[in-house]
Every structure is written in C-alpha cells, then in structure tokens.
Amino acid sequence: MSKPKSAVRLLSLLPLLWGLVLVAPALGEEPIGPPSQLAGDAARLRQAEQIADFGHWLFDLEQQHYTFSAGARKILGLQTEGWSDEALGGFFLPESRQRIQQARRRLIEEGTDYDLEVQFRRLSDGKVLDLHSHATYDPERRQLFGIVHDVTD
C-alpha cells in the first residue's frame, strides 16, 4: 500500500506533536510551565487531531501499556484511554501484530523508522481498518510516541 498524501502531511506534524507531549509532565514530575499553558497545548493538540482526522498514542515499554488520545480512540473504536499491549494486540490482524513488534524492536535497537501500515479490527463495529502509523522513541523515558491515521479505502 502506498502512502496517501494526507499521511505524508501528517508525518510533517510529528515533531510538533512530540514537542507538545514532551511539555506534559511524566508521572510524578512537576508540570513544566503554567497550567494554563499546558491546557492550551492540550487543546491545540485535540484541535489538530480533529482537523487532520488522526490520533496519537504513547507506548510505555516498562508497563507494556498504550495511552490513546481522543482522536486515536475515535479511529480505533476504543472507549477507554489506556490498554495493555496484550489486550490490544488481539485486535490487530496476526501479520500486522508481527510487523508492529518487528518495527518496535528495530526502532528501539537500531533507530530504524517506525513507519508502517497495519490492519486493525475496530472494537466498536468490527470493521477491519487499514491504519498508517509513524512513531519515534524516547530512550530516557523508554516510550514510543506515534500517530495513527485511518487510510482505509
């Protein structure tokens, strides 16, 4: 599958989005900047997701746990924000699950791009979606940050 133009445009947003996420404090840390600034950053990120029809996610390697934005939850048909890797994995088609694990490993160990299309069975209606996802890795926090976009025809 080739990347649609909208997916290529979304990739150009990734550094900005990652910057907004880095402004948010990690668990147990003091916030960076005044609360009004953080609330504004979060509102702009939600607005960007709505305008561009994408979502973002954070994967914590230590906890093996995903956190999904409102945009990602809408695309994936998820009701809750947090999902374990094991629980979510069952909704990816088997070949896609393997590709995700390989891409994750290569990103962490080799710095290779995490840029792939996978198939996911949406929880809300069972429809199989073609998803494009791109991610970066923060070795200090041991987290992956990525975007997801529905590219189903």
XYZ file of N, CA and C in Angstrom:
459
model
N 0.837 -1.176 0.000
C 0.000 0.000 0.000
C 0.882 1.239 0.000
N 0.586 2.186 -0.855
C 1.358 3.422 -0.870
C 0.709 4.425 0.068
N 1.515 5.354 0.561
C 1.020 6.343 1.495
C 0.201 7.399 0.775
N -1.024 7.666 1.260
C -1.781 8.760 0.676
C -1.147 10.093 1.065
N -1.466 11.125 0.288
C -0.888 12.442 0.551
C -1.203 12.922 1.958
N -2.386 12.610 2.465
C -2.732 13.054 3.817
C -1.794 12.438 4.850
N -1.385 11.184 4.645
C -0.466 10.534 5.589
C 0.898 11.209 5.545
N 1.335 11.598 4.356
C 2.621 12.275 4.242
C 2.561 13.623 4.958
N 1.442 14.335 4.817
C 1.289 15.622 5.523
C 1.300 15.410 7.023
N 0.677 14.331 7.497
C 0.660 14.051 8.928
C 2.057 13.816 9.469
N 2.896 13.165 8.677
C 4.261 12.901 9.132
C 4.997 14.200 9.415
N 4.688 15.241 8.662
C 5.362 16.522 8.897
C 4.935 17.140 10.227
N 3.792 16.701 10.786
C 3.328 17.208 12.076
C 3.965 16.499 13.265
N 4.568 15.345 13.039
C 5.067 14.533 14.142
C 6.017 15.287 15.081
N 7.005 16.041 14.577
C 7.880 16.755 15.515
C 7.120 17.753 16.394
N 6.140 18.442 15.833
C 5.341 19.378 16.620
C 4.556 18.637 17.689
N 3.919 17.536 17.314
C 3.129 16.777 18.270
C 3.987 16.213 19.382
N 5.146 15.695 19.030
C 6.057 15.143 20.041
C 6.481 16.253 20.992
N 6.698 17.446 20.464
C 7.044 18.585 21.313
C 5.945 18.906 22.301
N 4.695 18.825 21.868
C 3.590 19.075 22.777
C 3.512 18.013 23.859
N 3.767 16.771 23.517
C 3.724 15.696 24.501
C 4.853 15.859 25.516
N 6.023 16.283 25.056
C 7.149 16.447 25.971
C 6.903 17.553 26.987
N 6.031 18.496 26.659
C 5.700 19.556 27.601
C 4.911 18.990 28.775
N 4.122 17.952 28.534
C 3.342 17.331 29.591
C 4.281 16.576 30.525
N 4.062 16.671 31.824
C 4.962 16.005 32.759
C 4.777 14.499 32.782
N 5.854 13.801 33.044
C 5.772 12.363 33.278
C 5.131 12.145 34.638
N 4.635 10.958 34.888
C 4.012 10.688 36.180
C 4.970 11.001 37.312
N 4.473 11.726 38.295
C 5.278 12.039 39.458
C 6.174 13.254 39.302
N 6.209 13.879 38.128
C 7.040 15.063 37.924
C 6.191 16.318 38.035
N 6.838 17.403 38.330
C 6.158 18.690 38.371
C 5.885 19.161 36.954
N 4.741 19.798 36.725
C 4.449 20.319 35.388
C 5.472 21.351 34.944
N 5.703 21.406 33.637
C 6.596 22.395 33.050
C 5.719 23.516 32.525
N 5.884 24.684 33.071
C 5.079 25.810 32.615
C 3.792 25.905 33.406
N 3.116 27.045 33.254
C 1.873 27.256 33.996
C 0.760 26.342 33.486
N -0.184 25.990 34.377
C -1.286 25.107 33.964
C -2.059 25.625 32.757
N -2.216 26.942 32.663
C -2.961 27.494 31.526
C -2.238 27.216 30.210
N -0.906 27.227 30.228
C -0.135 26.921 29.019
C -0.313 25.455 28.638
N -0.246 24.563 29.635
C -0.418 23.138 29.367
C -1.812 22.848 28.839
N -2.819 23.483 29.405
C -4.190 23.287 28.932
C -4.326 23.778 27.494
N -3.675 24.884 27.174
C -3.714 25.404 25.809
C -3.039 24.474 24.828
N -1.904 23.906 25.225
C -1.197 22.953 24.367
C -2.066 21.722 24.111
N -2.707 21.225 25.152
C -3.562 20.047 25.004
C -4.751 20.362 24.102
N -5.322 21.537 24.236
C -6.456 21.929 23.393
C -6.033 22.037 21.933
N -4.847 22.594 21.672
C -4.357 22.704 20.295
C -4.099 21.320 19.694
N -3.586 20.425 20.494
C -3.350 19.064 20.012
C -4.671 18.376 19.669
N -5.688 18.522 20.522
C -7.006 17.946 20.220
C -7.578 18.555 18.943
N -7.408 19.856 18.782
C -7.922 20.524 17.589
C -7.194 20.031 16.334
N -5.884 19.859 16.423
C -5.114 19.354 15.280
C -5.596 17.964 14.893
N -5.878 17.119 15.884
C -6.382 15.777 15.603
C -7.718 15.830 14.877
N -8.600 16.720 15.307
C -9.909 16.828 14.668
C -9.787 17.326 13.236
N -8.968 18.334 13.033
C -8.822 18.927 11.703
C -8.211 17.925 10.726
N -7.157 17.232 11.149
C -6.425 16.334 10.252
C -6.950 14.896 10.288
N -7.915 14.608 11.163
C -8.506 13.276 11.279
C -7.437 12.207 11.565
N -6.705 12.415 12.638
C -5.703 11.451 13.081
C -5.747 11.380 14.596
N -4.959 10.499 15.154
C -4.837 10.388 16.596
C -3.396 10.127 16.963
N -3.105 10.216 18.244
C -1.747 9.896 18.677
C -1.805 8.920 19.847
N -0.682 8.267 20.064
C -0.596 7.272 21.122
C 0.780 7.314 21.759
N 0.844 6.809 22.973
C 2.086 6.707 23.724
C 2.166 5.267 24.226
N 3.324 4.634 24.011
C 3.518 3.265 24.480
C 4.655 3.254 25.482
N 4.375 2.807 26.696
C 5.355 2.718 27.770
C 5.956 1.314 27.757
N 7.253 1.236 27.486
C 7.916 -0.069 27.382
C 7.951 -0.820 28.709
N 8.137 -0.091 29.808
C 8.235 -0.751 31.116
C 6.900 -1.388 31.501
N 5.827 -0.663 31.285
C 4.499 -1.136 31.669
C 3.813 -1.959 30.576
N 4.388 -1.901 29.333
C 3.752 -2.559 28.182
C 2.298 -2.092 28.068
N 2.159 -0.761 28.037
C 0.846 -0.135 28.118
C 0.740 1.030 27.135
N -0.384 1.081 26.414
C -0.677 2.177 25.496
C -1.591 3.192 26.162
N -1.404 4.459 25.824
C -2.331 5.524 26.163
C -2.714 6.183 24.846
N -4.028 6.288 24.597
C -4.521 6.813 23.334
C -5.207 8.153 23.517
N -4.993 9.040 22.551
C -5.682 10.321 22.534
C -7.136 10.113 22.114
N -7.925 11.168 22.241
C -9.331 11.107 21.822
C -9.439 10.772 20.335
N -8.566 11.364 19.526
C -8.589 11.091 18.090
C -8.279 9.644 17.776
N -7.298 9.078 18.461
C -6.952 7.663 18.251
C -8.077 6.763 18.729
N -8.683 7.094 19.865
C -9.792 6.284 20.378
C -10.964 6.289 19.396
N -11.212 7.427 18.780
C -12.300 7.515 17.798
C -12.006 6.599 16.605
N -10.791 6.673 16.076
C -10.412 5.852 14.921
C -10.512 4.372 15.255
N -9.996 3.979 16.413
C -9.908 2.568 16.786
C -11.185 2.020 17.426
N -12.126 2.910 17.737
C -13.367 2.472 18.365
C -13.189 2.082 19.812
N -12.249 2.721 20.497
C -11.953 2.408 21.897
C -12.759 3.310 22.830
N -13.215 2.763 23.929
C -13.944 3.543 24.921
C -13.017 4.116 25.991
N -11.935 3.389 26.286
C -11.039 3.827 27.355
C -9.695 4.262 26.789
N -9.022 5.103 27.540
C -7.756 5.707 27.111
C -6.583 4.744 27.163
N -6.545 3.881 28.175
C -5.391 3.014 28.390
C -5.670 1.557 28.068
N -4.683 0.895 27.422
C -4.800 -0.511 27.042
C -3.447 -1.184 27.200
N -3.470 -2.411 27.709
C -2.224 -3.176 27.745
C -1.893 -3.623 26.325
N -0.624 -3.837 26.077
C -0.183 -4.325 24.768
C -0.853 -5.661 24.455
N -0.935 -6.515 25.442
C -1.527 -7.844 25.248
C -3.004 -7.744 24.885
N -3.761 -6.921 25.592
C -5.197 -6.794 25.328
C -5.458 -6.190 23.949
N -4.718 -5.170 23.589
C -4.923 -4.512 22.305
C -4.457 -5.381 21.148
N -3.418 -6.165 21.370
C -2.828 -6.976 20.316
C -3.793 -7.911 19.628
N -4.800 -8.368 20.339
C -5.767 -9.287 19.757
C -6.632 -8.667 18.668
N -6.638 -7.358 18.569
C -7.471 -6.694 17.574
C -6.708 -6.389 16.285
N -5.394 -6.553 16.317
C -4.602 -6.425 15.094
C -4.634 -7.766 14.380
N -4.713 -7.746 13.063
C -4.624 -8.994 12.326
C -3.243 -9.597 12.574
N -3.115 -10.947 12.594
C -1.856 -11.596 13.000
C -0.608 -11.072 12.289
N -0.653 -10.903 10.976
C 0.525 -10.406 10.270
C 0.881 -8.991 10.730
N -0.127 -8.183 11.005
C 0.106 -6.818 11.461
C 0.753 -6.802 12.832
N 0.310 -7.695 13.697
C 0.879 -7.776 15.051
C 2.375 -8.068 14.978
N 2.762 -8.993 14.116
C 4.181 -9.321 13.954
C 4.957 -8.120 13.411
N 4.384 -7.432 12.440
C 5.058 -6.274 11.853
C 5.247 -5.161 12.879
N 4.270 -4.971 13.761
C 4.373 -3.953 14.813
C 5.517 -4.307 15.756
N 5.574 -5.554 16.183
C 6.633 -5.985 17.097
C 8.008 -5.822 16.463
N 8.134 -6.172 15.180
C 9.417 -6.024 14.482
C 9.797 -4.549 14.337
N 8.831 -3.717 13.958
C 9.112 -2.287 13.783
C 9.495 -1.651 15.113
N 8.823 -2.032 16.180
C 9.128 -1.507 17.508
C 10.555 -1.880 17.911
N 10.894 -3.156 17.709
C 12.234 -3.627 18.074
C 13.301 -2.886 17.273
N 13.087 -2.760 15.948
C 14.076 -2.068 15.108
C 14.212 -0.597 15.481
N 13.109 0.050 15.824
C 13.173 1.459 16.242
C 14.014 1.599 17.506
N 13.758 0.758 18.482
C 14.450 0.850 19.771
C 15.918 0.441 19.660
N 16.181 -0.671 18.995
C 17.541 -1.216 18.959
C 18.419 -0.608 17.874
N 17.831 -0.231 16.738
C 18.632 0.218 15.597
C 18.345 1.654 15.164
N 17.293 2.238 15.719
C 16.921 3.584 15.300
C 16.254 3.639 13.937
N 15.809 2.477 13.443
C 15.150 2.386 12.142
C 13.751 2.987 12.231
N 13.317 3.636 11.155
C 11.994 4.258 11.130
C 10.888 3.293 11.502
N 9.967 3.770 12.315
C 8.725 3.064 12.604
C 7.684 3.766 11.759
N 7.424 3.224 10.598
C 6.531 3.832 9.621
C 5.878 2.694 8.865
N 4.670 2.315 9.263
C 4.079 1.135 8.665
C 2.573 1.245 8.568
N 2.020 0.381 7.737
C 0.584 0.231 7.630
C 0.220 -1.141 8.162
N -0.834 -1.157 8.962
C -1.283 -2.392 9.592
C -2.801 -2.476 9.477
N -3.322 -3.661 9.784
C -4.766 -3.852 9.780
C -5.240 -4.118 11.201
N -6.352 -3.464 11.545
C -6.895 -3.483 12.903
C -8.398 -3.687 12.821
N -8.916 -4.572 13.654
C -10.373 -4.779 13.721
C -10.925 -3.818 14.776
N -11.652 -2.780 14.288
C -12.173 -1.743 15.182
C -13.123 -2.348 16.208
N -12.955 -1.940 17.445
C -13.732 -2.526 18.529
C -15.207 -2.166 18.464
N -15.531 -0.963 18.045
C -16.920 -0.516 18.099
C -17.834 -1.215 17.104
N -17.310 -1.617 15.940
C -18.175 -2.224 14.925
C -17.567 -3.438 14.213
N -16.343 -3.816 14.548
C -15.709 -4.988 13.948
C -15.135 -4.772 12.563
N -15.238 -3.565 12.032
C -14.715 -3.279 10.693
C -13.185 -3.376 10.698
N -12.623 -3.993 9.645
C -11.171 -4.077 9.515
C -10.681 -2.795 8.845
N -9.778 -2.100 9.525
C -9.235 -0.830 9.056
C -7.794 -0.990 8.595
N -7.422 -0.225 7.577
C -6.020 -0.082 7.200
C -5.529 1.175 7.898
N -4.547 1.014 8.771
C -4.032 2.129 9.550
C -2.593 2.424 9.163
N -2.275 3.696 9.081
C -0.890 4.116 8.887
C -0.424 4.680 10.220
N 0.752 4.253 10.657
C 1.293 4.730 11.921
C 2.775 5.043 11.761
N 3.186 6.098 12.429
C 4.588 6.521 12.437
C 4.928 6.845 13.883
N 6.112 6.439 14.338
C 6.468 6.650 15.739
C 7.922 7.035 15.902
N 8.196 7.663 17.040
C 9.555 7.977 17.460
C 9.760 7.347 18.837
N 11.026 7.283 19.251
C 11.358 6.633 20.516
C 12.130 7.596 21.400
N 11.723 7.680 22.664
C 12.416 8.474 23.668
C 13.115 7.498 24.614
N 14.452 7.304 24.454
C 15.141 6.307 25.284
C 15.204 6.679 26.764
N 15.174 7.965 27.095
C 15.214 8.357 28.510
C 13.943 7.938 29.233
N 12.815 8.137 28.600
C 11.533 7.770 29.202
C 11.124 6.338 28.860
N 11.835 5.722 27.918
C 11.512 4.387 27.413
C 10.068 4.341 26.933
N 9.755 5.316 26.046
C 8.421 5.432 25.494
C 8.479 5.643 23.991
N 7.493 5.093 23.315
C 7.282 5.380 21.903
C 6.118 6.346 21.818
N 6.239 7.313 20.931
C 5.162 8.247 20.665
C 4.837 8.138 19.195
N 3.562 7.957 18.876
C 3.213 7.791 17.478
C 1.894 8.414 17.104
N 1.692 8.493 15.802
C 0.427 8.951 15.256
C -0.220 7.789 14.539
N -1.526 7.851 14.411
C -2.292 6.840 13.688
C -3.305 7.559 12.809
N -3.457 7.026 11.599
C -4.371 7.614 10.631
C -5.067 6.479 9.889
N -6.378 6.581 9.746
C -7.149 5.570 9.017
C -7.008 5.836 7.532
N -6.385 4.907 6.793
C -6.192 5.063 5.351
C -7.013 4.028 4.582
N -8.050 3.494 5.230
C -8.922 2.517 4.580
C -9.595 3.176 3.381
N -9.618 2.447 2.255
C -10.285 2.979 1.051
C -11.778 3.022 1.220
